[in-house]
XYZ file of C-alpha atoms in Angstrom:
469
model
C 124.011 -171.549 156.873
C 122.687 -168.086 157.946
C 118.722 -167.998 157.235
C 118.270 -164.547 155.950
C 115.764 -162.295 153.822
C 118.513 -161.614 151.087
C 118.122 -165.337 150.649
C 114.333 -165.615 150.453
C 114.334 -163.011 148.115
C 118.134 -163.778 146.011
C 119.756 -161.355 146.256
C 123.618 -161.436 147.190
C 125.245 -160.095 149.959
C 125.861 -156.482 147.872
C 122.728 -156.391 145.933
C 119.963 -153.493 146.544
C 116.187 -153.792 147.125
C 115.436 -150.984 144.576
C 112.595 -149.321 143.212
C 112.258 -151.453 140.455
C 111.574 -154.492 142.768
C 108.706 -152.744 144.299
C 107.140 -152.270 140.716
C 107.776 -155.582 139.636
C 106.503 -157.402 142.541
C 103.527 -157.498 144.735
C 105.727 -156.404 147.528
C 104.773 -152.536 146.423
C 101.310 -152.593 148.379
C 101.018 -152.228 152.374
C 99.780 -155.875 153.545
C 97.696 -155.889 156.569
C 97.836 -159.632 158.769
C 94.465 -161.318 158.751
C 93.059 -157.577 157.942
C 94.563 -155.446 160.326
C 97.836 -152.997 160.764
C 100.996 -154.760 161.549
C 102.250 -153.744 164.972
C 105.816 -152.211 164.574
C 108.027 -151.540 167.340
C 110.961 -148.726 166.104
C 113.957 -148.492 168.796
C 115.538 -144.940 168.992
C 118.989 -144.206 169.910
C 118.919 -142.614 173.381
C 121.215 -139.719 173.601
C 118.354 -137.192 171.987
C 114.575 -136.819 171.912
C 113.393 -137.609 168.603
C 111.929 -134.203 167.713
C 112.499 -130.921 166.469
C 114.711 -129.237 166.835
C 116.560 -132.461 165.570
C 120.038 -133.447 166.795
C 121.134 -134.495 163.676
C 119.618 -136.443 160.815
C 118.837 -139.785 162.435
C 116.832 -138.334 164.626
C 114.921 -136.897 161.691
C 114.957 -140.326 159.888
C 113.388 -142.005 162.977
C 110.399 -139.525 163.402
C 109.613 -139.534 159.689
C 109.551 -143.364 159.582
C 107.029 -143.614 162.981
C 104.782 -140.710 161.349
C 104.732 -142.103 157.793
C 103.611 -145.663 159.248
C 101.083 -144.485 161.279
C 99.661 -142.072 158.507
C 99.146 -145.698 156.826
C 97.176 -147.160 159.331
C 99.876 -149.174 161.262
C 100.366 -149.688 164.940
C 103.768 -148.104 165.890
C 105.527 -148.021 169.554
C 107.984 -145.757 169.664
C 111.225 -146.836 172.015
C 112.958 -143.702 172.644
C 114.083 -140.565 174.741
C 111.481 -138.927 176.900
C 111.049 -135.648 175.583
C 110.186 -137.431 172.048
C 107.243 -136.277 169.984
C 105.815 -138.702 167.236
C 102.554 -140.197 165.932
C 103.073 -143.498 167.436
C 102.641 -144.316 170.972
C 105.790 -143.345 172.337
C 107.385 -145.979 175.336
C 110.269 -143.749 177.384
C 113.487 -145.694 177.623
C 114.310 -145.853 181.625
C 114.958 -142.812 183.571
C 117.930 -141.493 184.265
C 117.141 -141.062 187.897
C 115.611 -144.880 187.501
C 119.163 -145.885 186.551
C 120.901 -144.027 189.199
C 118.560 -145.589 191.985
C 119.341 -149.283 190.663
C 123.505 -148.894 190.063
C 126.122 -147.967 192.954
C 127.735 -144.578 192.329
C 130.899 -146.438 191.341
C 129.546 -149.425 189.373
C 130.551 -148.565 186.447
C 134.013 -148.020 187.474
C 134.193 -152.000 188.262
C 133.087 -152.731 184.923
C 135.299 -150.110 183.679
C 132.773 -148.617 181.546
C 131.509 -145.006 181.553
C 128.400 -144.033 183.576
C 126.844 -143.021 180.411
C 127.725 -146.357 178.385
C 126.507 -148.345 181.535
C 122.924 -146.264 181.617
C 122.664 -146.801 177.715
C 123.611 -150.868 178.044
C 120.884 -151.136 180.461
C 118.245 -149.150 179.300
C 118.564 -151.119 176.508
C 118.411 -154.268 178.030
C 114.855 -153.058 179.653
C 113.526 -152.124 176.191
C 114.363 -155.727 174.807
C 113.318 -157.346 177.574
C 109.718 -155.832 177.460
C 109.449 -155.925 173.620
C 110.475 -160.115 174.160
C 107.898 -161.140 176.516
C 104.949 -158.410 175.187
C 102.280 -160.820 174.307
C 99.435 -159.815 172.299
C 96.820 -158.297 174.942
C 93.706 -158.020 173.225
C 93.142 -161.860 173.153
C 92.757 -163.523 176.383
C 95.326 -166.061 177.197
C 97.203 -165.226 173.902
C 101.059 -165.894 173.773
C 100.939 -164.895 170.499
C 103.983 -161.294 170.606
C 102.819 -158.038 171.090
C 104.824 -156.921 167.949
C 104.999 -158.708 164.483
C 108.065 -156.562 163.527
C 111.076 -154.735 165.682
C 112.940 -152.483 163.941
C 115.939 -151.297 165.368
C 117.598 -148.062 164.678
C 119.457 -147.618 167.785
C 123.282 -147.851 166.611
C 124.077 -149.715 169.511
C 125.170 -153.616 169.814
C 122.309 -154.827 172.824
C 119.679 -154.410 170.585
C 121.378 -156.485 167.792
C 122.336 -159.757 170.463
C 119.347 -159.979 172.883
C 117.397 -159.467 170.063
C 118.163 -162.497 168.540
C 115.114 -163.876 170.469
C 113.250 -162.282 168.108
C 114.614 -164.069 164.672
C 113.077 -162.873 161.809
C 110.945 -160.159 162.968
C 113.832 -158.047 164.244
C 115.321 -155.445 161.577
C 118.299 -154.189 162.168
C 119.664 -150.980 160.387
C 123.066 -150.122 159.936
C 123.406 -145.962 159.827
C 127.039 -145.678 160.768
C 130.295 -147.064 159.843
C 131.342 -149.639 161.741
C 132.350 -148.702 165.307
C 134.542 -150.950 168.300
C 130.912 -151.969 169.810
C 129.077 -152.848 167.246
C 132.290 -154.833 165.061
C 131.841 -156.701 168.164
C 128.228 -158.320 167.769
C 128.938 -158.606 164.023
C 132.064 -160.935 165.122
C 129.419 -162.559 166.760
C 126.787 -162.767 164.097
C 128.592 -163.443 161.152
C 128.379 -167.230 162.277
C 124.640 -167.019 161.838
C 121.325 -165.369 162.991
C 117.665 -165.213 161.545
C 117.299 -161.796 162.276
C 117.249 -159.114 158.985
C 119.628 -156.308 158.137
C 119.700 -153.180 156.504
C 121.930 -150.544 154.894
C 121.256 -147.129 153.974
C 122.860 -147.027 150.719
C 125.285 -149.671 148.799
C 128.163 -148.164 150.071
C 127.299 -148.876 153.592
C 125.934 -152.750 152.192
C 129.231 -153.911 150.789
C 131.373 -152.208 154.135
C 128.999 -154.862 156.124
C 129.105 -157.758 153.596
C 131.960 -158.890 155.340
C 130.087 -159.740 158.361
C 125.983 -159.747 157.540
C 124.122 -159.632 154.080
C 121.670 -156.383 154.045
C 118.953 -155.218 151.996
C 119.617 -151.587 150.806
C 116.524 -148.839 151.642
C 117.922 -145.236 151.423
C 116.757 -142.895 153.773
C 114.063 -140.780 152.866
C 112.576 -136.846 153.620
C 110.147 -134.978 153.285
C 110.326 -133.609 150.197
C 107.071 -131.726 149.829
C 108.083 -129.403 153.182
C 110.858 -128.091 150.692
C 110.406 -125.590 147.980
C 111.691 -125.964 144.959
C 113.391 -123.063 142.429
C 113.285 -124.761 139.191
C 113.703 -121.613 137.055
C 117.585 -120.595 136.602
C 119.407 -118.314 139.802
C 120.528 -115.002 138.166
C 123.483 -114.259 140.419
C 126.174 -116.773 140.565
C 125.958 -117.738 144.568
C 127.092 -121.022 146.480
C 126.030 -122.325 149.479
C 127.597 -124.902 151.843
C 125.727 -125.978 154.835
C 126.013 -128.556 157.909
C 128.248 -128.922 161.036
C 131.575 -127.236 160.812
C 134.175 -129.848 161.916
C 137.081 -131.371 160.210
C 135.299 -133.872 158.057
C 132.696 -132.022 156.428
C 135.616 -130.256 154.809
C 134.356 -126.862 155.246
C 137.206 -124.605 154.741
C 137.835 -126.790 151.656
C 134.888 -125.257 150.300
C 135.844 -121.439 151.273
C 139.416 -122.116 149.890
C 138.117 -123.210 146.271
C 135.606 -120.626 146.239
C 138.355 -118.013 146.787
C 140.933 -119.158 144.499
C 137.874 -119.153 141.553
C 136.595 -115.792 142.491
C 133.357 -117.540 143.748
C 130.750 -115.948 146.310
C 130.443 -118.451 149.049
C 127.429 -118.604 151.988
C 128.007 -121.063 154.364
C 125.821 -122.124 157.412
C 126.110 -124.619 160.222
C 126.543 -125.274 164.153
C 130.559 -124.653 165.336
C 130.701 -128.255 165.735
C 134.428 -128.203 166.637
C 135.347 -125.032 167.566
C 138.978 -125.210 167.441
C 138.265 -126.313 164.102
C 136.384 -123.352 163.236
C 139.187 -120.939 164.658
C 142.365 -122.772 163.187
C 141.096 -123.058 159.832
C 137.937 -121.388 159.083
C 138.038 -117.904 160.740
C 141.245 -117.299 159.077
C 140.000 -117.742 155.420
C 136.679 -115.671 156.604
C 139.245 -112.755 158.049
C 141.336 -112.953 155.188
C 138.601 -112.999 152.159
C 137.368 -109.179 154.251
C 140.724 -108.148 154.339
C 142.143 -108.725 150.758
C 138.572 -106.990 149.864
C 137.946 -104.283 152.205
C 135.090 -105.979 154.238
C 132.786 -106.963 151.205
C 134.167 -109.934 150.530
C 133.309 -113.709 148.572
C 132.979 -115.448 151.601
C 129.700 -115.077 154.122
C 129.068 -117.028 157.579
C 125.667 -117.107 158.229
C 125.802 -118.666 161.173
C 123.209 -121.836 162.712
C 119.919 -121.472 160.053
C 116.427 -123.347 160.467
C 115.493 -125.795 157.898
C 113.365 -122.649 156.291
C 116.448 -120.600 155.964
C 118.026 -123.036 154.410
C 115.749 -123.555 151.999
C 115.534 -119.953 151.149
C 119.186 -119.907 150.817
C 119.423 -123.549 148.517
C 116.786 -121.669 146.398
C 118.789 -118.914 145.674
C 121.879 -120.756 145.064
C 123.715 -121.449 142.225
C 125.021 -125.045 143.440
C 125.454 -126.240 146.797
C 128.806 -127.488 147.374
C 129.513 -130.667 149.196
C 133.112 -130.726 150.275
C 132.945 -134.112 152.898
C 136.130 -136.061 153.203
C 135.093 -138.741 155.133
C 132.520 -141.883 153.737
C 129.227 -140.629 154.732
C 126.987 -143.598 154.745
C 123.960 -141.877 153.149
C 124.344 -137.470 153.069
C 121.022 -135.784 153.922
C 122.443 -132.908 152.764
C 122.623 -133.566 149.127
C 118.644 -134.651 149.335
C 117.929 -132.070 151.029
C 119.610 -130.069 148.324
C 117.741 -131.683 145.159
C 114.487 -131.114 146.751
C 114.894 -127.223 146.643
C 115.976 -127.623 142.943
C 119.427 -127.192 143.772
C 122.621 -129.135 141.734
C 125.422 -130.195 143.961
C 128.913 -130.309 143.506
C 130.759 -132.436 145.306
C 133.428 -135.086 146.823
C 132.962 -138.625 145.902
C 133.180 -140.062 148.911
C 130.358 -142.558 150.585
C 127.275 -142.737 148.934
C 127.225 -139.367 147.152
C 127.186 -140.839 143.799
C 124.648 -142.934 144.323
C 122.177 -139.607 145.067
C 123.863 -137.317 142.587
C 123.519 -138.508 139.058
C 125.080 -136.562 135.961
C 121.821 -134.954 135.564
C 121.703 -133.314 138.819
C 125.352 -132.345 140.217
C 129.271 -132.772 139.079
C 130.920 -135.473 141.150
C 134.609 -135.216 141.381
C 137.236 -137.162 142.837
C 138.055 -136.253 146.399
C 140.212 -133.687 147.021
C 140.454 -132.865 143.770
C 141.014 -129.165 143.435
C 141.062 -128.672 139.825
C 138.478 -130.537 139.006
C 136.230 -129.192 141.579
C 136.948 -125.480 140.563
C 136.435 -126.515 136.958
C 133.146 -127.531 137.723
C 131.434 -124.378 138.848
C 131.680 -123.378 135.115
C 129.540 -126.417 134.269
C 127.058 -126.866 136.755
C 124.623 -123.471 136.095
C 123.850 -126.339 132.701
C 121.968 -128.724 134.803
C 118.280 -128.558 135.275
C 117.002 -127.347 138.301
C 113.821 -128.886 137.688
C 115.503 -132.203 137.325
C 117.062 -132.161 140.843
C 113.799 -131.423 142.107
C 112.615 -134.563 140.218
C 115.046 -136.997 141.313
C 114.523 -135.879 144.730
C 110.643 -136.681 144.560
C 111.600 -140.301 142.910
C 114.390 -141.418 145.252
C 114.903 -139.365 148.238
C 111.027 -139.124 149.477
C 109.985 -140.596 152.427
C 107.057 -142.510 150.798
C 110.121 -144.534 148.517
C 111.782 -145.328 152.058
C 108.898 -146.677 153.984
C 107.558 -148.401 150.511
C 110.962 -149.781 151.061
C 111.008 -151.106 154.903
C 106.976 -152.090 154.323
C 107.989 -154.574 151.491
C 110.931 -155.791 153.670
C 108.193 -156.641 156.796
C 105.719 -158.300 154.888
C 108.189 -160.462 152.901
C 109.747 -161.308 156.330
C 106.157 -162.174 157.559
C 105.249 -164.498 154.734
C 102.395 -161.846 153.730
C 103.457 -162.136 149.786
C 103.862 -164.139 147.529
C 107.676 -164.974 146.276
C 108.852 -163.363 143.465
C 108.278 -164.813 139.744
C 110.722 -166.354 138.093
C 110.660 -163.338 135.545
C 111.072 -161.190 138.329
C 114.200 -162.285 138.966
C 115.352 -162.318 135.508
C 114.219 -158.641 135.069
C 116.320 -157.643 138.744
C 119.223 -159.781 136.670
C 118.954 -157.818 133.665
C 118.569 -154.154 135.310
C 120.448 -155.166 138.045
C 117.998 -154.145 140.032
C 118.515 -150.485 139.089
C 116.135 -148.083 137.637
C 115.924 -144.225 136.769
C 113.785 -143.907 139.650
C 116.180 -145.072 141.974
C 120.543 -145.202 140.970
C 121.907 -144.411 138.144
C 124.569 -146.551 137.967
C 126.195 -144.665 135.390
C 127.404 -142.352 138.139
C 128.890 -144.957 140.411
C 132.405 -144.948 140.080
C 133.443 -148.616 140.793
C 136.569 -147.116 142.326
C 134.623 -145.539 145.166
C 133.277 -149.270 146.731
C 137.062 -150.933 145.549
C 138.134 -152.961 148.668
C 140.973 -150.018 149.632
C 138.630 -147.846 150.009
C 136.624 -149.790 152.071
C 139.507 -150.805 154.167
C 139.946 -147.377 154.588
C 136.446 -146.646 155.905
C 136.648 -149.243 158.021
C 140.250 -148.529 159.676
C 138.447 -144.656 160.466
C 135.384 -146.216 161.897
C 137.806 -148.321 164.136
C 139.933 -145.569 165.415
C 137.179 -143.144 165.970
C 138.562 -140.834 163.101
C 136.739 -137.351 165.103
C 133.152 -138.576 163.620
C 130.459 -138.435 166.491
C 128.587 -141.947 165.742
C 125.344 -140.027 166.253
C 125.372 -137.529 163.459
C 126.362 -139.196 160.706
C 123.916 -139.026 158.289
């Protein structure tokens, strides 16, 4: 029977960890062992430095996390690229040129991998194997580990099966649908492990259930770098932003705004551009064309995180036009903390971020009903976006989140009441500071759908496994 932290504290293999359970238990407050900070170890992905400018949002996710922990006293190594900048005490994964002096030039070939998968397998390896035998240095003699939790956000299978030398105290965090690789450690721990799991929202849980039980924390950011416009926009403007590829849907966007006689900015890298030429350039050319060069539709090319704000602030609604199952969608948080509705695909976890009160979620690919909402959405509250992004998207609600998860693992508090557990049965462990489970349509988590997910994670389905969230 797998030993697991969803079983310490019952819950099922689909239920969340939720804001409510940090008010109604002891878990809310950061624990400190025998009086001091824990000692975390985080493990990046390696392809990018975790800094700004940031790759794409895990990167963001990861340097948040480090900062926010050591803000709060606690002892963080960072595992990760290099060129990294953080608060904790950063620990370079091995070299490149370290790599190339330890493999043949054609060793990879033989184990018909790539050169890069090889150099990520074993740089990997190296990490584990110093975070396994680290012993606690500042006692003589100790054996006691140099880390009382390992938290892995590295989204790539090594981590998850050496690890397992670490039982309890490794976390593992799934960010991505489930690709070839890491399907293939699941196959392997499905038939038991100690070590803890968890998903980014309950989407992402119950496409895991099948293999591992996982506690859901959402991702968090920092909402009080954004500013907010909680008054009403005068002039009806949308705004679309994020990488311009296939499955963010982009030219869906420009096509509805066109047919509804909508003014349209949109903003992003060329992600894919054959994409971009095929299918968005045309709609651009056309929209100047049909109205002699001042048309509804604007590219406004790569922004900063400023200009974006500036531009959500002055938006009517920001339009959110993904096709494929995002696991979490920084976009949409990023979007409520500048006071801004949404209206968008459900798809993923978007309607577990976008409640009734701040954005219109409509059925994907749903032309209609999309259009009909832009003569809705100038009714929700600006303010009210703002709100829910303080409540549920902050990074203080996501590290309250992971900290409970440590200490519980670590014995630090005390199991919950009885009446706890009778008040997560009866709010189903659901508050308004956290989902509104009003706006999760059941439909979007049915097994098809998830089946679907899955079968797109499995063929590769054009989504680069390290931007998407």
């Amino acid at each position: 029977m797998m030993k697991n932290l969803q079983d310490t504290l019952g819950l099922t293999a689909t239920e969340s960890f939720s804001a409510t359970d940090l008010q109604n238990s002891s878990l809310q407050q950061d624990r400190f062992e025998n009086g001091r900070a824990l000692r975390i170890a985080i493990i990046a992905h390696s392809l990018y430095p975790i800094a700004q400018p940031y790759a794409g949002g895990l990167e963001m996710i990861t340097q948040l996390l480090c900062d926010e922990l050591v803000e709060r006293g606690h002892e963080v190594t960072l595992f990760a690229h290099a060129d990294s900048q953080t608060k904790a005490r950063l620990r370079p994964f091995m070299s490149r040129a370290t790599f190339e002096e330890t493999f043949y030039p054609n060793e990879h070939d033989s184990l018909g991998s790539s050169r890069d998968e090889l150099y990520q397998y074993q740089l990997y390896q190296e990490a584990l194997r110093e975070i396994i035998s680290s012993v606690d240095s500042s006692v003589s003699g100790s054996q006691k580990p140099a880390f009382d939790i390992v938290h892995n956000h590295s989204l790539h299978h090594v981590p998850m099966l050496v690890g397992q030398a670490l039982g309890k105290r490794l976390f593992t965090t799934f960010h991505t649908p489930i690709f070839p690789h890491l399907r293939l450690a699941l196959l392997t721990l499905r038939h038991g492990t100690d070590t803890q799991f968890t998903s980014i929202s309950q989407f992402q849980q119950q496409l895991y259930a099948e293999f591992v039980p996982s506690a859901v924390v959402y991702n968090g950011i920092d909402v009080a770098s954004f500013t907010a416009q909680t008054a009403p926009v005068e002039e009806e403007c949308y705004f679309w932003f994020g990488r311009i590829c296939p499955e963010k849907g982009t030219h869906l966007a420009l096509e509805y705004c066109l047919a509804a006689g909508k003014r349209l900015l949109i903003a992003g890298p060329e992600s894919n551009p054959e994409y971009f030429a095929s299918e968005v350039a045309p709609l651009l050319a056309q929209d100047a064309v049909e109205n002699g060069g001042r048309g509804l539709l604007t590219y406004l090319g790569h922004l900063s995180k400023d200009q974006i704000n500036t531009q959500l602030q002055h938006s009517t609604a920001m339009l959110f036009t993904s096709t494929w199952d995002e696991p979490y969608g920084l976009t949409l948080a990023e979007s409520l903390a500048c006071g801004t509705p949404v209206i968008g695909f459900n798809v993923g976890a978007a309607s577990e971020i976008i409640t009734d009160e701040v954005g219109i979620i409509v059925p994907k690919l749903d032309r209609e009903q999309f259009i009909a909402a832009f003569a809705k959405v100038h009714e929700l509250s600006r303010a009210a976006c703002r709100a829910r992004a303080e409540q549920f998207c902050s990074v203080k609600a996501m590290v309250d989140g992971y900290l409970a998860l440590y200490n519980q693992s670590l014995g630090q508090s005390k199991p919950w009441s009885e009446q706890d557990l009778q008040s997560r049965a009866a709010n189903n462990a659901l508050d308004n500071n956290n989902l509104d489970n009003s706006n999760l349509d059941n439909s979007n988590l049915d097994a098809n759908h998830l089946n679907d997910s899955r079968a797109n994670a499995l063929s590769g389905a054009n989504i680069n496994p390290q931007q998407v969230i």
